[in-house]
Amino acid sequence: MSLSIFAALAAAAGYGGGSVVQAMASTQAAGLKVFRRPAYAVGTSITLVAWAFSLVALKYLPLLTVQTVLASALVVTVLLDRAVFGTRLRRIDVLAALAVTGALALLAVGSGAQSRVATPSWFGFSMLVLLAALIVATAVTYRRADASVQAVLSGLASAGLAMCARAAHGSGGWIDFFLTPMAWLTIGFAILSSVTFSRAVEHGTVGPARALVSVTQVIIPGLVGVTILGDTVRDGWGATTLVAVLIALVGCIILATRPAGATPHLADVRAHAAGTLDFDPTISEVEALRTTPADIVALDLAAIERFPAPRVHLAGRGRTR
């Protein structure tokens, strides 16, 4: 049990750190070009290691327990978001992160033992349908790139990954696990989750995006684990578990709002250059918001492009400059 909890905590730390590194890559490129950035490769590698740890945890712990521990990656992400990007946290953001952490701990303690009930025969096909539906939804919404929508899609893909892994573990040992079609579906869900999360942090901030992913990947697999896969809640913990779920939801909703005083995102720089964002990129504002040197250059170029210098006629020389 202790090894399983350690694996879940290691996975949470990996997911939180990998999210921030992927967010760094999203500030260097747009759209599908982000996948060529070295930072994205590093972030994806960290996420893959975290995924491997989560598979170990899912083999021995109930689905709800593992997902609630994994959701603590939110706290890692929020802290690294402040350290790396200089995002200013409101007091309510800090309180919300602490509340979510406490609620997730209650959920983990209140969950029962992993069920040995056989997975329903139709479950695998339903996961395939879910994956296909999420791929279609991603294709439809990717260009529009609403950060919240992409984060929710990433959370749904993460939920699908966890449910498939939990169902595949019921087939036996590790060799049997990797030979089941359900295990291969986890790869599709993992790729989709990574793509949509990168798009979310490209047009938003990493903390709120991780918050939406966390709440989605806890609630849905938790309900499926209890109602379909046979996972249980510890005796006498039903009401406490329900309250913890509500606290986690409220906390993640608070964190899903853009933190006050956040650093201007690269997407905002591009919007300003296109004339669709109304703010004045002065050097004083840039310094106050702790924008990176690369963003300062981008802001200056955007200002020059939108407000070109006037052409001055030089008398007697017949030319302008």
PDB file of C-alpha atoms in Angstrom:
ATOM      1  CA  MET A   1       0.000   0.000   0.000  1.00  0.00           C
ATOM      2  CA  SER A   2       2.773   2.461   0.900  1.00  0.00           C
ATOM      3  CA  LEU A   3       4.511   1.777  -2.428  1.00  0.00           C
ATOM      4  CA  SER A   4       1.255   2.441  -4.267  1.00  0.00           C
ATOM      5  CA  ILE A   5       0.715   5.748  -2.450  1.00  0.00           C
ATOM      6  CA  PHE A   6       4.310   6.740  -3.223  1.00  0.00           C
ATOM      7  CA  ALA A   7       3.716   5.911  -6.898  1.00  0.00           C
ATOM      8  CA  ALA A   8       0.571   8.062  -6.922  1.00  0.00           C
ATOM      9  CA  LEU A   9       2.377  10.990  -5.257  1.00  0.00           C
ATOM     10  CA  ALA A  10       5.295  10.683  -7.682  1.00  0.00           C
ATOM     11  CA  ALA A  11       2.831  10.699 -10.569  1.00  0.00           C
ATOM     12  CA  ALA A  12       1.150  13.828  -9.183  1.00  0.00           C
ATOM     13  CA  ALA A  13       4.484  15.638  -8.902  1.00  0.00           C
ATOM     14  CA  GLY A  14       5.390  14.574 -12.433  1.00  0.00           C
ATOM     15  CA  TYR A  15       2.096  15.709 -13.900  1.00  0.00           C
ATOM     16  CA  GLY A  16       2.365  19.074 -12.141  1.00  0.00           C
ATOM     17  CA  GLY A  17       5.954  19.690 -13.224  1.00  0.00           C
ATOM     18  CA  GLY A  18       5.368  18.409 -16.749  1.00  0.00           C
ATOM     19  CA  SER A  19       2.421  20.764 -17.143  1.00  0.00           C
ATOM     20  CA  VAL A  20       4.554  23.812 -16.380  1.00  0.00           C
ATOM     21  CA  VAL A  21       7.331  22.716 -18.756  1.00  0.00           C
ATOM     22  CA  GLN A  22       4.755  22.190 -21.514  1.00  0.00           C
ATOM     23  CA  ALA A  23       3.383  25.645 -20.745  1.00  0.00           C
ATOM     24  CA  MET A  24       6.887  27.051 -21.243  1.00  0.00           C
ATOM     25  CA  ALA A  25       6.931  25.449 -24.696  1.00  0.00           C
ATOM     26  CA  SER A  26       3.566  27.010 -25.526  1.00  0.00           C
ATOM     27  CA  THR A  27       5.059  30.491 -25.021  1.00  0.00           C
ATOM     28  CA  GLN A  28       7.668  29.740 -27.696  1.00  0.00           C
ATOM     29  CA  ALA A  29       5.397  28.562 -30.528  1.00  0.00           C
ATOM     30  CA  ALA A  30       1.766  28.451 -31.602  1.00  0.00           C
ATOM     31  CA  GLY A  31      -0.532  25.612 -32.645  1.00  0.00           C
ATOM     32  CA  LEU A  32       1.046  22.362 -33.786  1.00  0.00           C
ATOM     33  CA  LYS A  33       4.494  24.009 -33.953  1.00  0.00           C
ATOM     34  CA  VAL A  34       4.695  23.728 -30.185  1.00  0.00           C
ATOM     35  CA  PHE A  35       5.344  19.998 -30.532  1.00  0.00           C
ATOM     36  CA  ARG A  36       8.712  20.764 -32.160  1.00  0.00           C
ATOM     37  CA  ARG A  37      10.013  22.712 -29.187  1.00  0.00           C
ATOM     38  CA  PRO A  38      12.611  20.998 -26.955  1.00  0.00           C
ATOM     39  CA  ALA A  39      10.742  22.184 -23.865  1.00  0.00           C
ATOM     40  CA  TYR A  40       7.658  20.317 -25.018  1.00  0.00           C
ATOM     41  CA  ALA A  41       9.686  17.117 -25.451  1.00  0.00           C
ATOM     42  CA  VAL A  42      11.040  17.494 -21.919  1.00  0.00           C
ATOM     43  CA  GLY A  43       7.580  18.165 -20.496  1.00  0.00           C
ATOM     44  CA  THR A  44       6.134  15.182 -22.349  1.00  0.00           C
ATOM     45  CA  SER A  45       8.932  12.933 -21.072  1.00  0.00           C
ATOM     46  CA  ILE A  46       8.181  13.978 -17.498  1.00  0.00           C
ATOM     47  CA  THR A  47       4.488  13.320 -18.103  1.00  0.00           C
ATOM     48  CA  LEU A  48       5.226   9.846 -19.495  1.00  0.00           C
ATOM     49  CA  VAL A  49       7.190   8.952 -16.364  1.00  0.00           C
ATOM     50  CA  ALA A  50       4.271  10.226 -14.275  1.00  0.00           C
ATOM     51  CA  TRP A  51       1.892   8.094 -16.359  1.00  0.00           C
ATOM     52  CA  ALA A  52       4.005   4.991 -15.621  1.00  0.00           C
ATOM     53  CA  PHE A  53       3.831   5.715 -11.883  1.00  0.00           C
ATOM     54  CA  SER A  54       0.058   6.164 -12.132  1.00  0.00           C
ATOM     55  CA  LEU A  55      -0.274   2.726 -13.758  1.00  0.00           C
ATOM     56  CA  VAL A  56       1.491   1.184 -10.764  1.00  0.00           C
ATOM     57  CA  ALA A  57      -0.848   2.998  -8.374  1.00  0.00           C
ATOM     58  CA  LEU A  58      -3.960   1.995 -10.333  1.00  0.00           C
ATOM     59  CA  LYS A  59      -3.016  -1.674 -10.098  1.00  0.00           C
ATOM     60  CA  TYR A  60      -3.329  -1.735  -6.313  1.00  0.00           C
ATOM     61  CA  LEU A  61      -5.509   1.226  -5.283  1.00  0.00           C
ATOM     62  CA  PRO A  62      -9.143   2.148  -6.030  1.00  0.00           C
ATOM     63  CA  LEU A  63      -9.683   4.471  -8.976  1.00  0.00           C
ATOM     64  CA  LEU A  64     -11.081   7.283  -6.811  1.00  0.00           C
ATOM     65  CA  THR A  65      -8.077   7.172  -4.470  1.00  0.00           C
ATOM     66  CA  VAL A  66      -5.533   7.342  -7.274  1.00  0.00           C
ATOM     67  CA  GLN A  67      -7.306  10.138  -9.128  1.00  0.00           C
ATOM     68  CA  THR A  68      -7.672  12.285  -6.030  1.00  0.00           C
ATOM     69  CA  VAL A  69      -3.968  11.932  -5.250  1.00  0.00           C
ATOM     70  CA  LEU A  70      -3.103  12.731  -8.871  1.00  0.00           C
ATOM     71  CA  ALA A  71      -5.243  15.852  -8.682  1.00  0.00           C
ATOM     72  CA  SER A  72      -2.848  17.235  -6.067  1.00  0.00           C
ATOM     73  CA  ALA A  73      -0.668  18.025  -9.089  1.00  0.00           C
ATOM     74  CA  LEU A  74      -2.738  21.212  -9.117  1.00  0.00           C
ATOM     75  CA  VAL A  75      -0.839  22.553  -6.108  1.00  0.00           C
ATOM     76  CA  VAL A  76       2.526  21.744  -7.724  1.00  0.00           C
ATOM     77  CA  THR A  77       1.410  23.504 -10.895  1.00  0.00           C
ATOM     78  CA  VAL A  78       0.143  26.612  -9.095  1.00  0.00           C
ATOM     79  CA  LEU A  79       3.384  27.004  -7.120  1.00  0.00           C
ATOM     80  CA  LEU A  80       5.586  26.457 -10.175  1.00  0.00           C
ATOM     81  CA  ASP A  81       3.387  28.817 -12.186  1.00  0.00           C
ATOM     82  CA  ARG A  82       4.268  31.570  -9.734  1.00  0.00           C
ATOM     83  CA  ALA A  83       7.969  30.666  -9.657  1.00  0.00           C
ATOM     84  CA  VAL A  84       8.449  30.249 -13.418  1.00  0.00           C
ATOM     85  CA  PHE A  85       5.989  32.700 -14.973  1.00  0.00           C
ATOM     86  CA  GLY A  86       5.704  35.193 -12.118  1.00  0.00           C
ATOM     87  CA  THR A  87       1.924  34.811 -11.965  1.00  0.00           C
ATOM     88  CA  ARG A  88       0.604  36.766  -9.014  1.00  0.00           C
ATOM     89  CA  LEU A  89      -1.596  34.690  -6.741  1.00  0.00           C
ATOM     90  CA  ARG A  90      -4.492  36.272  -4.922  1.00  0.00           C
ATOM     91  CA  ARG A  91      -5.076  35.286  -1.326  1.00  0.00           C
ATOM     92  CA  ILE A  92      -8.201  33.449  -2.395  1.00  0.00           C
ATOM     93  CA  ASP A  93      -6.132  31.452  -4.899  1.00  0.00           C
ATOM     94  CA  VAL A  94      -3.842  30.224  -2.119  1.00  0.00           C
ATOM     95  CA  LEU A  95      -6.816  29.366   0.099  1.00  0.00           C
ATOM     96  CA  ALA A  96      -8.504  27.558  -2.778  1.00  0.00           C
ATOM     97  CA  ALA A  97      -5.379  25.488  -3.462  1.00  0.00           C
ATOM     98  CA  LEU A  98      -5.166  24.516   0.210  1.00  0.00           C
ATOM     99  CA  ALA A  99      -8.889  23.692   0.299  1.00  0.00           C
ATOM    100  CA  VAL A 100      -8.614  21.503  -2.787  1.00  0.00           C
ATOM    101  CA  THR A 101      -5.632  19.684  -1.306  1.00  0.00           C
ATOM    102  CA  GLY A 102      -7.499  19.020   1.940  1.00  0.00           C
ATOM    103  CA  ALA A 103     -10.628  17.889   0.103  1.00  0.00           C
ATOM    104  CA  LEU A 104      -8.651  15.518  -2.085  1.00  0.00           C
ATOM    105  CA  ALA A 105      -6.971  14.067   0.996  1.00  0.00           C
ATOM    106  CA  LEU A 106     -10.395  13.396   2.538  1.00  0.00           C
ATOM    107  CA  LEU A 107     -11.528  11.717  -0.668  1.00  0.00           C
ATOM    108  CA  ALA A 108      -8.469   9.481  -0.664  1.00  0.00           C
ATOM    109  CA  VAL A 109      -8.969   8.488   2.991  1.00  0.00           C
ATOM    110  CA  GLY A 110     -12.695   7.889   2.483  1.00  0.00           C
ATOM    111  CA  SER A 111     -12.335   5.549  -0.471  1.00  0.00           C
ATOM    112  CA  GLY A 112     -12.638   1.822   0.083  1.00  0.00           C
ATOM    113  CA  ALA A 113     -10.725  -1.140  -1.263  1.00  0.00           C
ATOM    114  CA  GLN A 114     -10.263  -1.841  -4.961  1.00  0.00           C
ATOM    115  CA  SER A 115     -13.010  -4.054  -6.337  1.00  0.00           C
ATOM    116  CA  ARG A 116     -12.348  -7.435  -7.907  1.00  0.00           C
ATOM    117  CA  VAL A 117     -15.602  -7.303  -9.862  1.00  0.00           C
ATOM    118  CA  ALA A 118     -15.177  -8.155 -13.554  1.00  0.00           C
ATOM    119  CA  THR A 119     -15.400  -5.214 -15.954  1.00  0.00           C
ATOM    120  CA  PRO A 120     -18.667  -5.215 -17.962  1.00  0.00           C
ATOM    121  CA  SER A 121     -18.291  -6.525 -21.512  1.00  0.00           C
ATOM    122  CA  TRP A 122     -19.578  -3.277 -23.012  1.00  0.00           C
ATOM    123  CA  PHE A 123     -17.131  -1.055 -21.127  1.00  0.00           C
ATOM    124  CA  GLY A 124     -14.316  -1.340 -23.664  1.00  0.00           C
ATOM    125  CA  PHE A 125     -16.556  -0.310 -26.559  1.00  0.00           C
ATOM    126  CA  SER A 126     -17.878   2.647 -24.564  1.00  0.00           C
ATOM    127  CA  MET A 127     -14.300   3.832 -23.986  1.00  0.00           C
ATOM    128  CA  LEU A 128     -13.615   3.585 -27.719  1.00  0.00           C
ATOM    129  CA  VAL A 129     -16.717   5.692 -28.403  1.00  0.00           C
ATOM    130  CA  LEU A 130     -15.572   8.230 -25.798  1.00  0.00           C
ATOM    131  CA  LEU A 131     -12.139   8.478 -27.414  1.00  0.00           C
ATOM    132  CA  ALA A 132     -13.666   8.977 -30.866  1.00  0.00           C
ATOM    133  CA  ALA A 133     -16.041  11.650 -29.540  1.00  0.00           C
ATOM    134  CA  LEU A 134     -13.195  13.531 -27.849  1.00  0.00           C
ATOM    135  CA  ILE A 135     -11.108  13.416 -31.036  1.00  0.00           C
ATOM    136  CA  VAL A 136     -14.001  14.927 -32.997  1.00  0.00           C
ATOM    137  CA  ALA A 137     -14.591  17.587 -30.329  1.00  0.00           C
ATOM    138  CA  THR A 138     -10.895  18.481 -30.344  1.00  0.00           C
ATOM    139  CA  ALA A 139     -10.828  18.772 -34.141  1.00  0.00           C
ATOM    140  CA  VAL A 140     -13.863  21.069 -34.074  1.00  0.00           C
ATOM    141  CA  THR A 141     -12.638  23.352 -31.265  1.00  0.00           C
ATOM    142  CA  TYR A 142      -8.848  23.307 -31.759  1.00  0.00           C
ATOM    143  CA  ARG A 143      -8.630  26.285 -34.112  1.00  0.00           C
ATOM    144  CA  ARG A 144     -10.958  28.380 -31.959  1.00  0.00           C
ATOM    145  CA  ALA A 145      -8.749  27.408 -29.013  1.00  0.00           C
ATOM    146  CA  ASP A 146     -10.848  28.444 -26.020  1.00  0.00           C
ATOM    147  CA  ALA A 147      -8.571  27.695 -23.059  1.00  0.00           C
ATOM    148  CA  SER A 148     -11.329  26.416 -20.757  1.00  0.00           C
ATOM    149  CA  VAL A 149     -12.815  24.138 -23.421  1.00  0.00           C
ATOM    150  CA  GLN A 150      -9.419  22.644 -24.243  1.00  0.00           C
ATOM    151  CA  ALA A 151      -8.671  22.112 -20.542  1.00  0.00           C
ATOM    152  CA  VAL A 152     -11.975  20.292 -20.028  1.00  0.00           C
ATOM    153  CA  LEU A 153     -11.260  18.107 -23.062  1.00  0.00           C
ATOM    154  CA  SER A 154      -7.840  17.343 -21.589  1.00  0.00           C
ATOM    155  CA  GLY A 155      -9.483  16.410 -18.301  1.00  0.00           C
ATOM    156  CA  LEU A 156     -11.961  14.115 -20.048  1.00  0.00           C
ATOM    157  CA  ALA A 157      -9.096  12.443 -21.914  1.00  0.00           C
ATOM    158  CA  SER A 158      -7.222  11.995 -18.623  1.00  0.00           C
ATOM    159  CA  ALA A 159     -10.367  10.497 -17.123  1.00  0.00           C
ATOM    160  CA  GLY A 160     -10.651   8.081 -20.042  1.00  0.00           C
ATOM    161  CA  LEU A 161      -7.000   7.110 -19.603  1.00  0.00           C
ATOM    162  CA  ALA A 162      -7.524   6.326 -15.919  1.00  0.00           C
ATOM    163  CA  MET A 163     -10.720   4.344 -16.490  1.00  0.00           C
ATOM    164  CA  CYS A 164      -9.113   2.256 -19.243  1.00  0.00           C
ATOM    165  CA  ALA A 165      -6.042   1.574 -17.110  1.00  0.00           C
ATOM    166  CA  ARG A 166      -8.212   0.583 -14.141  1.00  0.00           C
ATOM    167  CA  ALA A 167     -10.293  -1.788 -16.290  1.00  0.00           C
ATOM    168  CA  ALA A 168      -7.234  -3.289 -17.995  1.00  0.00           C
ATOM    169  CA  HIS A 169      -5.626  -4.107 -14.641  1.00  0.00           C
ATOM    170  CA  GLY A 170      -8.541  -6.417 -13.926  1.00  0.00           C
ATOM    171  CA  SER A 171      -7.278  -8.808 -16.595  1.00  0.00           C
ATOM    172  CA  GLY A 172      -4.358 -10.088 -14.488  1.00  0.00           C
ATOM    173  CA  GLY A 173      -0.630  -9.319 -14.322  1.00  0.00           C
ATOM    174  CA  TRP A 174       1.438  -6.772 -16.208  1.00  0.00           C
ATOM    175  CA  ILE A 175       1.838  -8.935 -19.313  1.00  0.00           C
ATOM    176  CA  ASP A 176      -1.914  -9.450 -19.513  1.00  0.00           C
ATOM    177  CA  PHE A 177      -2.376  -5.729 -18.958  1.00  0.00           C
ATOM    178  CA  PHE A 178      -0.319  -4.699 -21.989  1.00  0.00           C
ATOM    179  CA  LEU A 179      -1.968  -7.343 -24.178  1.00  0.00           C
ATOM    180  CA  THR A 180      -5.494  -6.029 -23.617  1.00  0.00           C
ATOM    181  CA  PRO A 181      -7.064  -3.592 -26.133  1.00  0.00           C
ATOM    182  CA  MET A 182      -8.061  -1.406 -23.180  1.00  0.00           C
ATOM    183  CA  ALA A 183      -4.403  -0.740 -22.397  1.00  0.00           C
ATOM    184  CA  TRP A 184      -3.797   0.478 -25.935  1.00  0.00           C
ATOM    185  CA  LEU A 185      -6.714   2.871 -25.631  1.00  0.00           C
ATOM    186  CA  THR A 186      -4.818   4.553 -22.792  1.00  0.00           C
ATOM    187  CA  ILE A 187      -2.182   5.621 -25.335  1.00  0.00           C
ATOM    188  CA  GLY A 188      -4.801   7.370 -27.460  1.00  0.00           C
ATOM    189  CA  PHE A 189      -6.256   9.131 -24.425  1.00  0.00           C
ATOM    190  CA  ALA A 190      -2.753  10.140 -23.265  1.00  0.00           C
ATOM    191  CA  ILE A 191      -1.861  11.710 -26.624  1.00  0.00           C
ATOM    192  CA  LEU A 192      -5.183  13.551 -26.804  1.00  0.00           C
ATOM    193  CA  SER A 193      -4.827  14.833 -23.247  1.00  0.00           C
ATOM    194  CA  SER A 194      -1.354  16.186 -24.022  1.00  0.00           C
ATOM    195  CA  VAL A 195      -2.454  17.912 -27.250  1.00  0.00           C
ATOM    196  CA  THR A 196      -5.485  19.619 -25.709  1.00  0.00           C
ATOM    197  CA  PHE A 197      -3.629  20.660 -22.562  1.00  0.00           C
ATOM    198  CA  SER A 198      -0.882  22.295 -24.619  1.00  0.00           C
ATOM    199  CA  ARG A 199      -3.517  24.224 -26.534  1.00  0.00           C
ATOM    200  CA  ALA A 200      -5.177  25.275 -23.281  1.00  0.00           C
ATOM    201  CA  VAL A 201      -1.992  26.733 -21.775  1.00  0.00           C
ATOM    202  CA  GLU A 202      -1.128  28.403 -25.080  1.00  0.00           C
ATOM    203  CA  HIS A 203      -4.227  30.597 -24.775  1.00  0.00           C
ATOM    204  CA  GLY A 204      -4.548  30.669 -20.999  1.00  0.00           C
ATOM    205  CA  THR A 205      -2.539  30.225 -17.807  1.00  0.00           C
ATOM    206  CA  VAL A 206      -1.313  26.866 -16.602  1.00  0.00           C
ATOM    207  CA  GLY A 207      -2.820  27.018 -13.090  1.00  0.00           C
ATOM    208  CA  PRO A 208      -6.475  27.385 -14.116  1.00  0.00           C
ATOM    209  CA  ALA A 209      -6.002  24.819 -16.892  1.00  0.00           C
ATOM    210  CA  ARG A 210      -4.620  22.260 -14.445  1.00  0.00           C
ATOM    211  CA  ALA A 211      -7.513  23.055 -12.067  1.00  0.00           C
ATOM    212  CA  LEU A 212     -10.098  22.143 -14.698  1.00  0.00           C
ATOM    213  CA  VAL A 213      -8.180  18.981 -15.596  1.00  0.00           C
ATOM    214  CA  SER A 214      -7.939  17.987 -11.928  1.00  0.00           C
ATOM    215  CA  VAL A 215     -11.611  18.296 -11.094  1.00  0.00           C
ATOM    216  CA  THR A 216     -12.648  16.507 -14.297  1.00  0.00           C
ATOM    217  CA  GLN A 217     -10.259  13.611 -13.831  1.00  0.00           C
ATOM    218  CA  VAL A 218     -11.438  13.074 -10.247  1.00  0.00           C
ATOM    219  CA  ILE A 219     -15.216  13.354 -10.478  1.00  0.00           C
ATOM    220  CA  ILE A 220     -15.878  11.293 -13.618  1.00  0.00           C
ATOM    221  CA  PRO A 221     -13.559   8.320 -12.924  1.00  0.00           C
ATOM    222  CA  GLY A 222     -14.653   8.366  -9.288  1.00  0.00           C
ATOM    223  CA  LEU A 223     -18.320   8.033 -10.229  1.00  0.00           C
ATOM    224  CA  VAL A 224     -17.555   5.350 -12.816  1.00  0.00           C
ATOM    225  CA  GLY A 225     -15.373   3.454 -10.360  1.00  0.00           C
ATOM    226  CA  VAL A 226     -18.094   3.367  -7.706  1.00  0.00           C
ATOM    227  CA  THR A 227     -21.136   2.774  -9.939  1.00  0.00           C
ATOM    228  CA  ILE A 228     -19.707   0.510 -12.664  1.00  0.00           C
ATOM    229  CA  LEU A 229     -16.324  -0.914 -11.683  1.00  0.00           C
ATOM    230  CA  GLY A 230     -17.354  -1.825  -8.143  1.00  0.00           C
ATOM    231  CA  ASP A 231     -15.096   0.499  -6.140  1.00  0.00           C
ATOM    232  CA  THR A 232     -16.493   1.414  -2.744  1.00  0.00           C
ATOM    233  CA  VAL A 233     -16.514   4.233  -0.208  1.00  0.00           C
ATOM    234  CA  ARG A 234     -15.365   3.416   3.318  1.00  0.00           C
ATOM    235  CA  ASP A 235     -18.206   2.667   5.726  1.00  0.00           C
ATOM    236  CA  GLY A 236     -19.478   5.824   7.400  1.00  0.00           C
ATOM    237  CA  TRP A 237     -17.608   8.128   5.016  1.00  0.00           C
ATOM    238  CA  GLY A 238     -20.398   8.736   2.495  1.00  0.00           C
ATOM    239  CA  ALA A 239     -21.368  12.235   3.686  1.00  0.00           C
ATOM    240  CA  THR A 240     -17.741  13.270   4.212  1.00  0.00           C
ATOM    241  CA  THR A 241     -16.858  12.134   0.706  1.00  0.00           C
ATOM    242  CA  LEU A 242     -19.740  14.143  -0.762  1.00  0.00           C
ATOM    243  CA  VAL A 243     -18.685  17.299   1.114  1.00  0.00           C
ATOM    244  CA  ALA A 244     -15.091  16.808  -0.004  1.00  0.00           C
ATOM    245  CA  VAL A 245     -16.209  16.547  -3.636  1.00  0.00           C
ATOM    246  CA  LEU A 246     -18.160  19.817  -3.326  1.00  0.00           C
ATOM    247  CA  ILE A 247     -15.194  21.601  -1.712  1.00  0.00           C
ATOM    248  CA  ALA A 248     -12.888  20.375  -4.463  1.00  0.00           C
ATOM    249  CA  LEU A 249     -15.311  21.599  -7.109  1.00  0.00           C
ATOM    250  CA  VAL A 250     -15.626  25.071  -5.578  1.00  0.00           C
ATOM    251  CA  GLY A 251     -11.866  25.375  -5.099  1.00  0.00           C
ATOM    252  CA  CYS A 252     -11.124  24.382  -8.671  1.00  0.00           C
ATOM    253  CA  ILE A 253     -13.727  26.825  -9.977  1.00  0.00           C
ATOM    254  CA  ILE A 254     -11.948  29.621  -8.079  1.00  0.00           C
ATOM    255  CA  LEU A 255      -8.577  28.550  -9.456  1.00  0.00           C
ATOM    256  CA  ALA A 256     -10.062  28.302 -12.946  1.00  0.00           C
ATOM    257  CA  THR A 257     -10.511  32.085 -12.977  1.00  0.00           C
ATOM    258  CA  ARG A 258      -7.538  34.061 -14.280  1.00  0.00           C
ATOM    259  CA  PRO A 259      -5.340  35.150 -11.363  1.00  0.00           C
ATOM    260  CA  ALA A 260      -5.120  38.880 -10.810  1.00  0.00           C
ATOM    261  CA  GLY A 261      -1.963  40.488 -12.122  1.00  0.00           C
ATOM    262  CA  ALA A 262      -0.955  37.558 -14.285  1.00  0.00           C
ATOM    263  CA  THR A 263       1.895  38.022 -16.710  1.00  0.00           C
ATOM    264  CA  PRO A 264       0.715  38.876 -20.249  1.00  0.00           C
ATOM    265  CA  HIS A 265       0.648  35.673 -22.244  1.00  0.00           C
ATOM    266  CA  LEU A 266       2.227  35.217 -25.664  1.00  0.00           C
ATOM    267  CA  ALA A 267      -1.244  34.777 -27.116  1.00  0.00           C
ATOM    268  CA  ASP A 268      -2.068  38.285 -25.848  1.00  0.00           C
ATOM    269  CA  VAL A 269       1.051  39.607 -27.573  1.00  0.00           C
ATOM    270  CA  ARG A 270      -0.106  38.121 -30.857  1.00  0.00           C
ATOM    271  CA  ALA A 271      -3.599  39.523 -30.305  1.00  0.00           C
ATOM    272  CA  HIS A 272      -2.160  42.981 -29.728  1.00  0.00           C
ATOM    273  CA  ALA A 273      -0.106  42.731 -32.910  1.00  0.00           C
ATOM    274  CA  ALA A 274      -3.295  41.898 -34.790  1.00  0.00           C
ATOM    275  CA  GLY A 275      -5.033  44.896 -33.239  1.00  0.00           C
ATOM    276  CA  THR A 276      -7.591  42.784 -31.364  1.00  0.00           C
ATOM    277  CA  LEU A 277      -6.318  43.371 -27.826  1.00  0.00           C
ATOM    278  CA  ASP A 278      -6.725  46.770 -26.228  1.00  0.00           C
ATOM    279  CA  PHE A 279      -3.813  47.516 -23.937  1.00  0.00           C
ATOM    280  CA  ASP A 280      -0.762  49.738 -24.118  1.00  0.00           C
ATOM    281  CA  PRO A 281       2.476  47.700 -23.923  1.00  0.00           C
ATOM    282  CA  THR A 282       4.653  50.258 -22.165  1.00  0.00           C
ATOM    283  CA  ILE A 283       8.013  49.327 -20.745  1.00  0.00           C
ATOM    284  CA  SER A 284       6.895  50.261 -17.222  1.00  0.00           C
ATOM    285  CA  GLU A 285       3.966  47.853 -17.419  1.00  0.00           C
ATOM    286  CA  VAL A 286       6.189  45.125 -18.781  1.00  0.00           C
ATOM    287  CA  GLU A 287       8.674  45.541 -15.946  1.00  0.00           C
ATOM    288  CA  ALA A 288       5.916  45.673 -13.356  1.00  0.00           C
ATOM    289  CA  LEU A 289       4.418  42.432 -14.617  1.00  0.00           C
ATOM    290  CA  ARG A 290       7.805  40.677 -14.757  1.00  0.00           C
ATOM    291  CA  THR A 291       7.472  39.764 -18.409  1.00  0.00           C
ATOM    292  CA  THR A 292      10.319  37.734 -19.886  1.00  0.00           C
ATOM    293  CA  PRO A 293      12.840  39.449 -22.222  1.00  0.00           C
ATOM    294  CA  ALA A 294      11.444  37.552 -25.205  1.00  0.00           C
ATOM    295  CA  ASP A 295       7.969  38.890 -24.478  1.00  0.00           C
ATOM    296  CA  ILE A 296       9.336  42.437 -24.093  1.00  0.00           C
ATOM    297  CA  VAL A 297      10.766  42.262 -27.617  1.00  0.00           C
ATOM    298  CA  ALA A 298       7.508  40.844 -28.929  1.00  0.00           C
ATOM    299  CA  LEU A 299       5.522  43.604 -27.237  1.00  0.00           C
ATOM    300  CA  ASP A 300       7.807  46.302 -28.657  1.00  0.00           C
ATOM    301  CA  LEU A 301       7.537  44.893 -32.179  1.00  0.00           C
ATOM    302  CA  ALA A 302       3.781  44.656 -31.808  1.00  0.00           C
ATOM    303  CA  ALA A 303       3.589  48.304 -30.766  1.00  0.00           C
ATOM    304  CA  ILE A 304       5.787  49.406 -33.676  1.00  0.00           C
ATOM    305  CA  GLU A 305       3.704  47.435 -36.154  1.00  0.00           C
ATOM    306  CA  ARG A 306       0.432  48.834 -34.864  1.00  0.00           C
ATOM    307  CA  PHE A 307       1.671  52.403 -34.352  1.00  0.00           C
ATOM    308  CA  PRO A 308       4.343  53.079 -37.046  1.00  0.00           C
ATOM    309  CA  ALA A 309       6.578  56.101 -36.732  1.00  0.00           C
ATOM    310  CA  PRO A 310       5.425  59.142 -38.781  1.00  0.00           C
ATOM    311  CA  ARG A 311       7.175  59.908 -42.050  1.00  0.00           C
ATOM    312  CA  VAL A 312       9.114  63.208 -41.764  1.00  0.00           C
ATOM    313  CA  HIS A 313       9.777  65.391 -44.833  1.00  0.00           C
ATOM    314  CA  LEU A 314      13.263  66.912 -44.894  1.00  0.00           C
ATOM    315  CA  ALA A 315      13.173  70.319 -46.567  1.00  0.00           C
ATOM    316  CA  GLY A 316      15.495  70.800 -49.497  1.00  0.00           C
ATOM    317  CA  ARG A 317      16.435  67.151 -49.776  1.00  0.00           C
ATOM    318  CA  GLY A 318      13.404  65.830 -51.618  1.00  0.00           C
ATOM    319  CA  ARG A 319      13.072  62.755 -49.508  1.00  0.00           C
ATOM    320  CA  THR A 320      11.394  61.519 -46.401  1.00  0.00           C
ATOM    321  CA  ARG A 321      12.502  59.321 -43.603  1.00  0.00           C
TER     322      ARG A 321
END
